[in-house]
C-alpha cells in the first residue's frame, strides 16, 4: 500500500500514560477493547491503564487479567499501573515486588491519595528500590471533600462548596519531598494549578526525580466551562481559572510539565446527567487530545510542534520504561499520521469510546490523527 502523506505528519505512535479503561468492573462505561478503539482513533498506540477498577488492580491476578485482555482484545498496546494500597484505600501496601514482576509499569494511589505518612514513606522507599515510578494523583481528600468545581467565582455562583487549589498543592509538595528523601521517581498526574507547576519547577531545579503531566482540558478550559457544560466539565482536579491555564501552558513550554496525558475517564450519560453534586468526576479524552494540543498550544505559538509530539510520544514512553519507546532495528512499527490542517467539529456520537462525556462537543478543532498503525497493523484509517 502506498500512502500519500503530502502535508501530513508521520510520527511515532502516540503514548498516553493516564487512561481509565474501567475493566474489570464498569463495562457500561468502557472496556479494554472499546478504550483501545478510542485510543487508536485518537492516534494513540500505547496506553497505561489506571487501577481504579473493581476490583482495583492491586493483585497479580487482576493485573494479569488486564494485561492478558489487552493482548487478546485491544487494538493498541495496553500497559498497566498497579495500586499502591489494597483497594486504593490507603491502609495497607500491596505486594509491589510481585506487581512489578508481573509487569506493572508504575505504582499509583490513583484517585485517592494515600494520607498515612508512614505508608507513603514505605511506598516511596520500595519504589526507589525497585526503580518503578510512582504516579501520584495529588489530592488531599480531606480538603477537597464535597466540592465539584474549582473554589472561586463560578463555584460560588453555582452554590458548590468548591475544591481549593491547596488540596492539590499540599500533596504535590509532600510527594516531591518524599521523592527527594528516598530517591524514588515521582510522576505527578494532571497538574492543574499555577502553584503546583511552580512547586514542580523548583523540585526539578533541586534535582528531584520528578516528572509531571498536563491534560488537554487543563490547558484549554477554565472553570467557566461549567456554566455551559455543567457536569460534563466536572473533573478531578477541577478546571481552574485563566491564570492557572496559562501556568500549565507555560509549564509545558519550559519543560516543567514533561508529558501531555489525557486522563481519559469515561462515564455513562446517565451518570453525567445527574445534578452537578452527584455526577462523577472525569471526561473522555483520547479522541480529542491531538486536536486540542494543536489548537490550544501549537497553532497559537505556545508550544513547538516538535515539543508537542515529544510530549505525546518519546517522553511519556521513557518515563514509564515502555518497550514502544525503544528504537530497535526489527521492532514492528507503531506509527501515527496526523493531518495538522484538518478542521473538524467534535461530535461525541462518533466517538469509538463507549462513553460520550466531553465538554468539547461542538468545538471546532484544527488537527486530527487520521491513520494509526500498531505493531505493523493499521488499526485506524480515515485517509
Ligand atoms: C478519574 C476517574 O473517573 O477514574 N476521574 C477524574 O475526574 N479524573 C479519576 C482520576 O484520575 O482522578
Ligand atoms: Zn487522578
Ligand atoms: Zn485519572
mmCIF file of C-alpha atoms and ligand atoms in Angstrom:
data_model
loop_
_atom_site.group_PDB
_atom_site.id
_atom_site.type_symbol
_atom_site.label_atom_id
_atom_site.label_comp_id
_atom_site.label_asym_id
_atom_site.label_seq_id
_atom_site.Cartn_x
_atom_site.Cartn_y
_atom_site.Cartn_z
ATOM 1 C CA UNK A 1 0.000 0.000 0.000
ATOM 2 C CA UNK A 2 1.273 3.457 -0.895
ATOM 3 C CA UNK A 3 0.181 6.342 1.293
ATOM 4 C CA UNK A 4 0.323 9.881 0.004
ATOM 5 C CA UNK A 5 1.408 11.748 3.119
ATOM 6 C CA UNK A 6 1.881 15.112 1.448
ATOM 7 C CA UNK A 7 1.226 17.775 4.065
ATOM 8 C CA UNK A 8 0.731 15.202 6.816
ATOM 9 C CA UNK A 9 2.862 14.474 9.879
ATOM 10 C CA UNK A 10 4.233 10.964 10.225
ATOM 11 C CA UNK A 11 5.159 10.484 13.892
ATOM 12 C CA UNK A 12 5.913 7.682 16.345
ATOM 13 C CA UNK A 13 2.716 6.120 17.719
ATOM 14 C CA UNK A 14 1.303 8.324 20.480
ATOM 15 C CA UNK A 15 1.556 7.158 24.098
ATOM 16 C CA UNK A 16 -0.982 8.053 26.793
ATOM 17 C CA UNK A 17 0.251 7.152 30.256
ATOM 18 C CA UNK A 18 -3.008 8.024 32.036
ATOM 19 C CA UNK A 19 -6.243 6.325 30.950
ATOM 20 C CA UNK A 20 -9.147 4.682 32.785
ATOM 21 C CA UNK A 21 -10.482 1.692 30.840
ATOM 22 C CA UNK A 22 -12.907 0.527 33.567
ATOM 23 C CA UNK A 23 -12.219 -3.194 33.205
ATOM 24 C CA UNK A 24 -12.774 -5.097 35.446
ATOM 25 C CA UNK A 25 -15.890 -3.638 36.953
ATOM 26 C CA UNK A 26 -17.586 -0.988 34.848
ATOM 27 C CA UNK A 27 -18.131 -2.320 31.306
ATOM 28 C CA UNK A 28 -21.011 0.104 30.732
ATOM 29 C CA UNK A 29 -18.502 2.979 30.825
ATOM 30 C CA UNK A 30 -15.692 1.384 28.818
ATOM 31 C CA UNK A 31 -13.973 -1.932 28.213
ATOM 32 C CA UNK A 32 -10.363 -2.571 27.344
ATOM 33 C CA UNK A 33 -11.473 -3.287 23.774
ATOM 34 C CA UNK A 34 -13.538 -0.096 23.361
ATOM 35 C CA UNK A 35 -10.967 2.023 25.176
ATOM 36 C CA UNK A 36 -8.337 0.725 22.790
ATOM 37 C CA UNK A 37 -10.545 1.577 19.784
ATOM 38 C CA UNK A 38 -10.867 5.076 21.172
ATOM 39 C CA UNK A 39 -7.081 5.250 21.611
ATOM 40 C CA UNK A 40 -6.469 4.096 18.035
ATOM 41 C CA UNK A 41 -8.925 6.685 16.684
ATOM 42 C CA UNK A 42 -7.063 9.349 18.630
ATOM 43 C CA UNK A 43 -3.687 8.279 17.231
ATOM 44 C CA UNK A 44 -2.524 6.506 20.408
ATOM 45 C CA UNK A 45 -0.726 3.192 20.026
ATOM 46 C CA UNK A 46 0.134 2.604 23.701
ATOM 47 C CA UNK A 47 -1.750 3.361 26.892
ATOM 48 C CA UNK A 48 -1.156 2.911 30.605
ATOM 49 C CA UNK A 49 -4.346 1.960 32.452
ATOM 50 C CA UNK A 50 -5.133 3.232 35.927
ATOM 51 C CA UNK A 51 -6.143 0.774 38.648
ATOM 52 C CA UNK A 52 -9.376 2.304 39.991
ATOM 53 C CA UNK A 53 -11.332 -0.601 38.577
ATOM 54 C CA UNK A 54 -13.485 -3.094 40.530
ATOM 55 C CA UNK A 55 -11.668 -4.962 41.909
ATOM 56 C CA UNK A 56 -8.874 -2.446 41.736
ATOM 57 C CA UNK A 57 -5.640 -3.558 40.103
ATOM 58 C CA UNK A 58 -3.956 -4.444 43.375
ATOM 59 C CA UNK A 59 -3.079 -8.127 42.903
ATOM 60 C CA UNK A 60 -1.023 -10.019 40.351
ATOM 61 C CA UNK A 61 -4.186 -11.851 39.325
ATOM 62 C CA UNK A 62 -6.102 -8.700 38.398
ATOM 63 C CA UNK A 63 -3.050 -7.140 36.772
ATOM 64 C CA UNK A 64 -2.553 -10.239 34.653
ATOM 65 C CA UNK A 65 -6.235 -10.174 33.690
ATOM 66 C CA UNK A 66 -5.877 -6.598 32.398
ATOM 67 C CA UNK A 67 -2.642 -7.273 30.516
ATOM 68 C CA UNK A 68 -3.993 -10.503 29.038
ATOM 69 C CA UNK A 69 -7.261 -8.871 27.960
ATOM 70 C CA UNK A 70 -5.185 -6.109 26.397
ATOM 71 C CA UNK A 71 -3.152 -8.625 24.406
ATOM 72 C CA UNK A 72 -6.200 -10.595 23.324
ATOM 73 C CA UNK A 73 -8.744 -7.863 22.662
ATOM 74 C CA UNK A 74 -7.102 -4.469 22.291
ATOM 75 C CA UNK A 75 -6.098 -2.758 19.066
ATOM 76 C CA UNK A 76 -3.264 -0.943 20.873
ATOM 77 C CA UNK A 77 -0.584 -1.868 23.403
ATOM 78 C CA UNK A 78 -2.151 -1.942 26.856
ATOM 79 C CA UNK A 79 0.138 -1.445 29.847
ATOM 80 C CA UNK A 80 -0.989 -1.084 33.399
ATOM 81 C CA UNK A 81 -0.211 0.657 36.619
ATOM 82 C CA UNK A 82 -0.825 -1.094 39.923
ATOM 83 C CA UNK A 83 -2.474 0.189 43.057
ATOM 84 C CA UNK A 84 -0.048 1.114 45.837
ATOM 85 C CA UNK A 85 -2.535 0.075 48.524
ATOM 86 C CA UNK A 86 -5.208 -2.628 48.585
ATOM 87 C CA UNK A 87 -8.493 -1.350 47.209
ATOM 88 C CA UNK A 88 -6.788 2.051 46.843
ATOM 89 C CA UNK A 89 -7.936 2.535 50.411
ATOM 90 C CA UNK A 90 -4.644 3.776 51.752
ATOM 91 C CA UNK A 91 -4.409 1.344 54.646
ATOM 92 C CA UNK A 92 -2.107 -1.472 53.523
ATOM 93 C CA UNK A 93 0.645 -1.567 50.900
ATOM 94 C CA UNK A 94 0.219 -4.031 48.058
ATOM 95 C CA UNK A 95 2.921 -6.528 47.090
ATOM 96 C CA UNK A 96 4.934 -4.118 44.966
ATOM 97 C CA UNK A 97 7.706 -6.645 44.203
ATOM 98 C CA UNK A 98 5.282 -9.144 42.694
ATOM 99 C CA UNK A 99 3.305 -6.479 40.861
ATOM 100 C CA UNK A 100 6.486 -5.189 39.262
ATOM 101 C CA UNK A 101 7.455 -8.755 38.326
ATOM 102 C CA UNK A 102 4.030 -9.214 36.729
ATOM 103 C CA UNK A 103 4.502 -6.137 34.557
ATOM 104 C CA UNK A 104 3.184 -3.067 36.387
ATOM 105 C CA UNK A 105 4.930 -0.038 34.887
ATOM 106 C CA UNK A 106 4.068 2.348 37.715
ATOM 107 C CA UNK A 107 2.530 2.309 41.195
ATOM 108 C CA UNK A 108 -0.243 4.746 41.972
ATOM 109 C CA UNK A 109 -2.634 5.985 44.609
ATOM 110 C CA UNK A 110 -4.984 6.732 41.688
ATOM 111 C CA UNK A 111 -7.844 8.980 42.590
ATOM 112 C CA UNK A 112 -7.374 8.800 46.328
ATOM 113 C CA UNK A 113 -4.021 9.961 47.666
ATOM 114 C CA UNK A 114 -2.617 7.830 50.464
ATOM 115 C CA UNK A 115 -2.717 10.025 53.550
ATOM 116 C CA UNK A 116 -0.825 7.974 56.164
ATOM 117 C CA UNK A 117 2.746 9.339 56.006
ATOM 118 C CA UNK A 118 4.246 6.044 57.226
ATOM 119 C CA UNK A 119 2.630 4.230 54.346
ATOM 120 C CA UNK A 120 3.579 6.870 51.770
ATOM 121 C CA UNK A 121 7.158 6.754 53.032
ATOM 122 C CA UNK A 122 7.283 2.975 52.735
ATOM 123 C CA UNK A 123 5.821 3.086 49.226
ATOM 124 C CA UNK A 124 8.386 5.638 48.058
ATOM 125 C CA UNK A 125 11.233 3.619 49.592
ATOM 126 C CA UNK A 126 10.038 0.471 47.865
ATOM 127 C CA UNK A 127 9.551 2.282 44.544
ATOM 128 C CA UNK A 128 13.102 3.651 44.797
ATOM 129 C CA UNK A 129 14.468 0.180 45.481
ATOM 130 C CA UNK A 130 12.564 -1.298 42.523
ATOM 131 C CA UNK A 131 13.176 1.745 40.300
ATOM 132 C CA UNK A 132 9.483 1.921 39.391
ATOM 133 C CA UNK A 133 7.964 5.412 39.179
ATOM 134 C CA UNK A 134 5.131 6.427 41.473
ATOM 135 C CA UNK A 135 2.260 8.141 39.654
ATOM 136 C CA UNK A 136 0.593 10.472 42.073
ATOM 137 C CA UNK A 137 -2.966 11.750 41.768
ATOM 138 C CA UNK A 138 -2.168 14.530 44.259
ATOM 139 C CA UNK A 139 -5.294 15.295 46.193
ATOM 140 C CA UNK A 140 -5.796 15.778 49.894
ATOM 141 C CA UNK A 141 -9.274 14.298 50.159
ATOM 142 C CA UNK A 142 -9.962 15.924 53.490
ATOM 143 C CA UNK A 143 -9.528 19.315 51.861
ATOM 144 C CA UNK A 144 -11.349 18.642 48.608
ATOM 145 C CA UNK A 145 -14.303 16.796 50.099
ATOM 146 C CA UNK A 146 -17.754 17.895 48.983
ATOM 147 C CA UNK A 147 -16.746 20.182 46.133
ATOM 148 C CA UNK A 148 -17.381 19.663 42.432
ATOM 149 C CA UNK A 149 -15.654 22.677 40.856
ATOM 150 C CA UNK A 150 -12.653 24.881 41.496
ATOM 151 C CA UNK A 151 -13.346 27.017 44.570
ATOM 152 C CA UNK A 152 -13.892 30.513 43.185
ATOM 153 C CA UNK A 153 -16.365 32.782 41.448
ATOM 154 C CA UNK A 154 -18.036 30.048 39.421
ATOM 155 C CA UNK A 155 -18.412 27.557 42.274
ATOM 156 C CA UNK A 156 -19.944 30.299 44.422
ATOM 157 C CA UNK A 157 -22.307 31.261 41.623
ATOM 158 C CA UNK A 158 -23.463 27.657 41.275
ATOM 159 C CA UNK A 159 -23.733 27.057 45.022
ATOM 160 C CA UNK A 160 -20.930 24.499 45.074
ATOM 161 C CA UNK A 161 -18.605 24.361 48.120
ATOM 162 C CA UNK A 162 -15.650 24.286 45.739
ATOM 163 C CA UNK A 163 -12.331 22.475 45.612
ATOM 164 C CA UNK A 164 -9.402 24.548 46.865
ATOM 165 C CA UNK A 165 -6.143 24.567 44.920
ATOM 166 C CA UNK A 166 -4.388 23.797 48.186
ATOM 167 C CA UNK A 167 -5.950 20.332 48.150
ATOM 168 C CA UNK A 168 -3.772 19.520 45.136
ATOM 169 C CA UNK A 169 -0.722 21.588 46.009
ATOM 170 C CA UNK A 170 -0.236 20.145 49.505
ATOM 171 C CA UNK A 171 0.170 16.650 48.100
ATOM 172 C CA UNK A 172 2.385 17.812 45.223
ATOM 173 C CA UNK A 173 4.693 19.458 47.762
ATOM 174 C CA UNK A 174 4.571 16.436 50.060
ATOM 175 C CA UNK A 175 5.290 13.909 47.346
ATOM 176 C CA UNK A 176 8.176 15.953 45.945
ATOM 177 C CA UNK A 177 9.710 15.851 49.441
ATOM 178 C CA UNK A 178 9.183 12.093 49.684
ATOM 179 C CA UNK A 179 10.836 11.665 46.273
ATOM 180 C CA UNK A 180 13.718 13.894 47.321
ATOM 181 C CA UNK A 181 14.161 11.990 50.560
ATOM 182 C CA UNK A 182 14.002 8.493 49.100
ATOM 183 C CA UNK A 183 15.393 8.986 45.587
ATOM 184 C CA UNK A 184 12.221 7.493 44.098
ATOM 185 C CA UNK A 185 10.999 8.653 40.713
ATOM 186 C CA UNK A 186 7.759 10.579 41.074
ATOM 187 C CA UNK A 187 5.347 11.315 38.234
ATOM 188 C CA UNK A 188 2.718 13.910 39.091
ATOM 189 C CA UNK A 189 -0.536 13.448 37.239
ATOM 190 C CA UNK A 190 -2.892 16.052 35.791
ATOM 191 C CA UNK A 191 -1.357 19.242 37.242
ATOM 192 C CA UNK A 192 -3.964 21.986 37.288
ATOM 193 C CA UNK A 193 -2.729 24.935 39.361
ATOM 194 C CA UNK A 194 -0.126 27.667 38.911
ATOM 195 C CA UNK A 195 1.495 26.978 42.286
ATOM 196 C CA UNK A 196 1.511 23.248 41.555
ATOM 197 C CA UNK A 197 3.520 23.933 38.388
ATOM 198 C CA UNK A 198 5.900 26.167 40.348
ATOM 199 C CA UNK A 199 6.466 23.516 43.059
ATOM 200 C CA UNK A 200 7.452 21.022 40.369
ATOM 201 C CA UNK A 201 9.721 23.568 38.677
ATOM 202 C CA UNK A 202 11.506 24.151 41.992
ATOM 203 C CA UNK A 203 11.754 20.436 42.712
ATOM 204 C CA UNK A 204 13.339 19.809 39.325
ATOM 205 C CA UNK A 205 15.785 22.658 39.911
ATOM 206 C CA UNK A 206 16.876 20.919 43.139
ATOM 207 C CA UNK A 207 17.468 17.713 41.232
ATOM 208 C CA UNK A 208 14.453 15.777 42.480
ATOM 209 C CA UNK A 209 13.480 12.986 40.090
ATOM 210 C CA UNK A 210 10.064 14.402 39.405
ATOM 211 C CA UNK A 211 8.147 14.426 36.131
ATOM 212 C CA UNK A 212 4.651 15.714 35.526
ATOM 213 C CA UNK A 213 1.814 15.830 33.045
ATOM 214 C CA UNK A 214 -0.678 18.364 31.786
ATOM 215 C CA UNK A 215 -4.083 17.299 30.459
ATOM 216 C CA UNK A 216 -5.732 18.835 27.369
ATOM 217 C CA UNK A 217 -8.738 20.002 29.394
ATOM 218 C CA UNK A 218 -6.471 21.769 31.862
ATOM 219 C CA UNK A 219 -4.554 23.651 29.165
ATOM 220 C CA UNK A 220 -7.736 24.539 27.260
ATOM 221 C CA UNK A 221 -10.677 25.216 29.586
ATOM 222 C CA UNK A 222 -11.407 27.276 32.678
ATOM 223 C CA UNK A 223 -13.981 26.665 35.414
ATOM 224 C CA UNK A 224 -16.373 28.907 33.485
ATOM 225 C CA UNK A 225 -16.978 25.926 31.219
ATOM 226 C CA UNK A 226 -19.262 24.555 33.950
ATOM 227 C CA UNK A 227 -21.668 27.437 33.301
ATOM 228 C CA UNK A 228 -22.453 25.988 29.873
ATOM 229 C CA UNK A 229 -21.377 22.338 30.096
ATOM 230 C CA UNK A 230 -22.499 21.590 33.664
ATOM 231 C CA UNK A 231 -21.357 18.227 34.926
ATOM 232 C CA UNK A 232 -19.553 17.490 31.622
ATOM 233 C CA UNK A 233 -16.989 19.978 32.897
ATOM 234 C CA UNK A 234 -16.701 18.227 36.272
ATOM 235 C CA UNK A 235 -13.286 16.617 36.545
ATOM 236 C CA UNK A 236 -10.608 15.882 39.085
ATOM 237 C CA UNK A 237 -8.631 18.002 39.637
ATOM 238 C CA UNK A 238 -11.131 20.648 38.571
ATOM 239 C CA UNK A 239 -10.848 23.098 35.694
ATOM 240 C CA UNK A 240 -9.308 26.192 37.260
ATOM 241 C CA UNK A 241 -9.005 29.825 36.152
ATOM 242 C CA UNK A 242 -7.272 31.584 33.256
ATOM 243 C CA UNK A 243 -4.177 32.225 35.371
ATOM 244 C CA UNK A 244 -3.829 28.512 36.112
ATOM 245 C CA UNK A 245 -4.401 27.578 32.459
ATOM 246 C CA UNK A 246 -1.645 29.999 31.473
ATOM 247 C CA UNK A 247 0.677 28.475 34.091
ATOM 248 C CA UNK A 248 0.006 24.937 32.848
ATOM 249 C CA UNK A 249 0.804 26.097 29.291
ATOM 250 C CA UNK A 250 3.985 27.847 30.488
ATOM 251 C CA UNK A 251 4.940 24.675 32.373
ATOM 252 C CA UNK A 252 4.509 22.584 29.241
ATOM 253 C CA UNK A 253 6.535 25.100 27.250
ATOM 254 C CA UNK A 254 9.516 25.271 29.623
ATOM 255 C CA UNK A 255 9.596 21.521 30.266
ATOM 256 C CA UNK A 256 8.320 21.618 33.848
ATOM 257 C CA UNK A 257 5.407 19.530 32.613
ATOM 258 C CA UNK A 258 7.066 16.777 30.603
ATOM 259 C CA UNK A 259 4.065 14.978 29.214
ATOM 260 C CA UNK A 260 0.619 15.504 27.738
ATOM 261 C CA UNK A 261 -1.703 12.787 29.094
ATOM 262 C CA UNK A 262 -5.463 12.652 28.657
ATOM 263 C CA UNK A 263 -6.787 11.194 31.931
ATOM 264 C CA UNK A 264 -9.427 9.563 29.692
ATOM 265 C CA UNK A 265 -12.188 8.957 32.251
ATOM 266 C CA UNK A 266 -15.350 7.532 30.685
ATOM 267 C CA UNK A 267 -18.717 7.739 32.454
ATOM 268 C CA UNK A 268 -22.213 6.979 31.184
ATOM 269 C CA UNK A 269 -24.549 9.768 30.113
ATOM 270 C CA UNK A 270 -26.972 8.600 32.779
ATOM 271 C CA UNK A 271 -24.355 9.275 35.480
ATOM 272 C CA UNK A 272 -23.273 12.562 33.941
ATOM 273 C CA UNK A 273 -26.915 13.637 33.653
ATOM 274 C CA UNK A 274 -27.257 13.806 37.422
ATOM 275 C CA UNK A 275 -27.122 17.136 39.229
ATOM 276 C CA UNK A 276 -23.595 18.564 39.499
ATOM 277 C CA UNK A 277 -23.002 17.407 43.071
ATOM 278 C CA UNK A 278 -23.984 13.804 42.301
ATOM 279 C CA UNK A 279 -22.332 13.380 38.885
ATOM 280 C CA UNK A 280 -18.986 11.561 38.781
ATOM 281 C CA UNK A 281 -15.713 13.350 38.023
ATOM 282 C CA UNK A 282 -13.993 12.854 34.690
ATOM 283 C CA UNK A 283 -14.192 13.223 30.926
ATOM 284 C CA UNK A 284 -13.117 11.154 27.946
ATOM 285 C CA UNK A 285 -10.050 12.482 26.191
ATOM 286 C CA UNK A 286 -8.333 10.109 23.785
ATOM 287 C CA UNK A 287 -10.113 11.238 20.625
ATOM 288 C CA UNK A 288 -9.720 14.970 21.186
ATOM 289 C CA UNK A 289 -6.145 15.124 22.522
ATOM 290 C CA UNK A 290 -4.331 15.708 19.214
ATOM 291 C CA UNK A 291 -6.838 18.333 18.085
ATOM 292 C CA UNK A 292 -6.667 20.153 21.401
ATOM 293 C CA UNK A 293 -2.874 20.028 21.531
ATOM 294 C CA UNK A 294 -2.556 21.581 18.088
ATOM 295 C CA UNK A 295 -5.444 24.013 18.509
ATOM 296 C CA UNK A 296 -4.683 25.214 22.053
ATOM 297 C CA UNK A 297 -0.876 25.018 22.073
ATOM 298 C CA UNK A 298 0.792 24.664 18.703
ATOM 299 C CA UNK A 299 -1.256 26.955 16.452
ATOM 300 C CA UNK A 300 -1.284 29.820 18.993
ATOM 301 C CA UNK A 301 2.519 29.535 19.116
ATOM 302 C CA UNK A 302 2.706 28.421 22.733
ATOM 303 C CA UNK A 303 4.459 25.084 22.129
ATOM 304 C CA UNK A 304 6.549 23.970 19.175
ATOM 305 C CA UNK A 305 5.227 21.112 17.110
ATOM 306 C CA UNK A 306 8.324 19.048 17.944
ATOM 307 C CA UNK A 307 7.828 19.572 21.677
ATOM 308 C CA UNK A 308 4.151 18.687 21.386
ATOM 309 C CA UNK A 309 4.961 15.437 19.583
ATOM 310 C CA UNK A 310 7.726 14.574 22.078
ATOM 311 C CA UNK A 311 5.324 15.098 24.980
ATOM 312 C CA UNK A 312 2.884 12.696 23.318
ATOM 313 C CA UNK A 313 5.431 10.028 22.374
ATOM 314 C CA UNK A 314 9.048 9.522 23.434
ATOM 315 C CA UNK A 315 8.930 11.364 26.756
ATOM 316 C CA UNK A 316 5.958 9.517 28.322
ATOM 317 C CA UNK A 317 7.302 6.267 26.924
ATOM 318 C CA UNK A 318 10.686 6.839 28.559
ATOM 319 C CA UNK A 319 9.170 7.809 31.924
ATOM 320 C CA UNK A 320 7.224 4.550 32.105
ATOM 321 C CA UNK A 321 10.015 2.497 30.502
ATOM 322 C CA UNK A 322 7.698 1.188 27.789
ATOM 323 C CA UNK A 323 9.178 -1.069 25.138
ATOM 324 C CA UNK A 324 7.453 1.014 22.469
ATOM 325 C CA UNK A 325 9.836 3.808 23.408
ATOM 326 C CA UNK A 326 12.855 1.787 22.338
ATOM 327 C CA UNK A 327 14.379 2.329 18.960
ATOM 328 C CA UNK A 328 15.388 -1.085 17.762
ATOM 329 C CA UNK A 329 16.061 -2.462 14.353
ATOM 330 C CA UNK A 330 13.499 -5.127 13.540
ATOM 331 C CA UNK A 331 10.850 -3.958 16.003
ATOM 332 C CA UNK A 332 7.407 -3.794 14.311
ATOM 333 C CA UNK A 333 6.309 -0.217 13.873
ATOM 334 C CA UNK A 334 3.915 1.896 15.900
ATOM 335 C CA UNK A 335 3.240 4.895 13.671
ATOM 336 C CA UNK A 336 0.642 7.643 13.633
ATOM 337 C CA UNK A 337 -0.225 10.039 10.832
ATOM 338 C CA UNK A 338 -1.652 13.395 11.817
ATOM 339 C CA UNK A 339 -3.334 15.811 9.444
ATOM 340 C CA UNK A 340 -2.359 19.130 11.009
ATOM 341 C CA UNK A 341 -4.631 21.134 8.697
ATOM 342 C CA UNK A 342 -7.786 19.112 9.171
ATOM 343 C CA UNK A 343 -10.543 21.227 10.658
ATOM 344 C CA UNK A 344 -13.283 19.252 12.324
ATOM 345 C CA UNK A 345 -16.070 19.627 14.837
ATOM 346 C CA UNK A 346 -16.096 17.335 17.857
ATOM 347 C CA UNK A 347 -19.102 15.027 17.551
ATOM 348 C CA UNK A 348 -19.300 12.799 20.603
ATOM 349 C CA UNK A 349 -21.792 10.497 18.839
ATOM 350 C CA UNK A 350 -18.924 9.467 16.590
ATOM 351 C CA UNK A 351 -16.567 8.522 19.415
ATOM 352 C CA UNK A 352 -15.244 4.977 19.410
ATOM 353 C CA UNK A 353 -15.232 5.170 23.179
ATOM 354 C CA UNK A 354 -18.297 3.696 24.823
ATOM 355 C CA UNK A 355 -18.765 6.969 26.656
ATOM 356 C CA UNK A 356 -19.633 10.450 25.406
ATOM 357 C CA UNK A 357 -18.803 12.565 28.422
ATOM 358 C CA UNK A 358 -16.935 15.514 26.966
ATOM 359 C CA UNK A 359 -17.252 19.264 27.363
ATOM 360 C CA UNK A 360 -15.683 19.641 23.909
ATOM 361 C CA UNK A 361 -18.730 18.510 21.876
ATOM 362 C CA UNK A 362 -19.409 21.032 19.142
ATOM 363 C CA UNK A 363 -15.973 22.617 19.454
ATOM 364 C CA UNK A 364 -14.078 23.288 16.228
ATOM 365 C CA UNK A 365 -10.534 21.898 16.278
ATOM 366 C CA UNK A 366 -7.666 22.035 13.812
ATOM 367 C CA UNK A 367 -5.522 18.920 13.629
ATOM 368 C CA UNK A 368 -6.502 15.269 13.845
ATOM 369 C CA UNK A 369 -4.957 11.820 13.901
ATOM 370 C CA UNK A 370 -6.026 10.176 10.636
ATOM 371 C CA UNK A 371 -4.102 6.887 10.469
ATOM 372 C CA UNK A 372 -2.753 4.641 13.213
ATOM 373 C CA UNK A 373 -0.506 1.618 12.931
ATOM 374 C CA UNK A 374 0.161 -0.702 15.866
ATOM 375 C CA UNK A 375 2.848 -3.349 15.609
ATOM 376 C CA UNK A 376 2.695 -3.132 11.822
ATOM 377 C CA UNK A 377 -1.113 -3.374 11.576
ATOM 378 C CA UNK A 378 -3.338 -0.474 10.543
ATOM 379 C CA UNK A 379 -5.856 -0.074 13.379
ATOM 380 C CA UNK A 380 -7.408 3.233 12.322
ATOM 381 C CA UNK A 381 -7.674 4.801 8.902
ATOM 382 C CA UNK A 382 -9.533 7.843 7.665
ATOM 383 C CA UNK A 383 -7.075 8.725 4.920
HETATM 384 C C1 LIG B 1 -10.942 9.775 37.189
HETATM 385 C C2 LIG B 1 -11.896 8.609 37.006
HETATM 386 O O1 LIG B 1 -13.067 8.844 36.655
HETATM 387 O O2 LIG B 1 -11.490 7.469 37.150
HETATM 388 N N1 LIG B 1 -11.704 10.960 37.253
HETATM 389 C C3 LIG B 1 -11.261 12.201 37.024
HETATM 390 O O3 LIG B 1 -12.024 13.143 37.205
HETATM 391 N N2 LIG B 1 -10.043 12.437 36.603
HETATM 392 C C4 LIG B 1 -10.086 9.557 38.390
HETATM 393 C C5 LIG B 1 -8.881 10.450 38.471
HETATM 394 O O4 LIG B 1 -7.976 10.431 37.615
HETATM 395 O O5 LIG B 1 -8.760 11.186 39.425
HETATM 396 ZN ZN1 LIG B 2 -6.469 11.497 39.224
HETATM 397 ZN ZN1 LIG B 3 -7.116 9.688 36.170
#
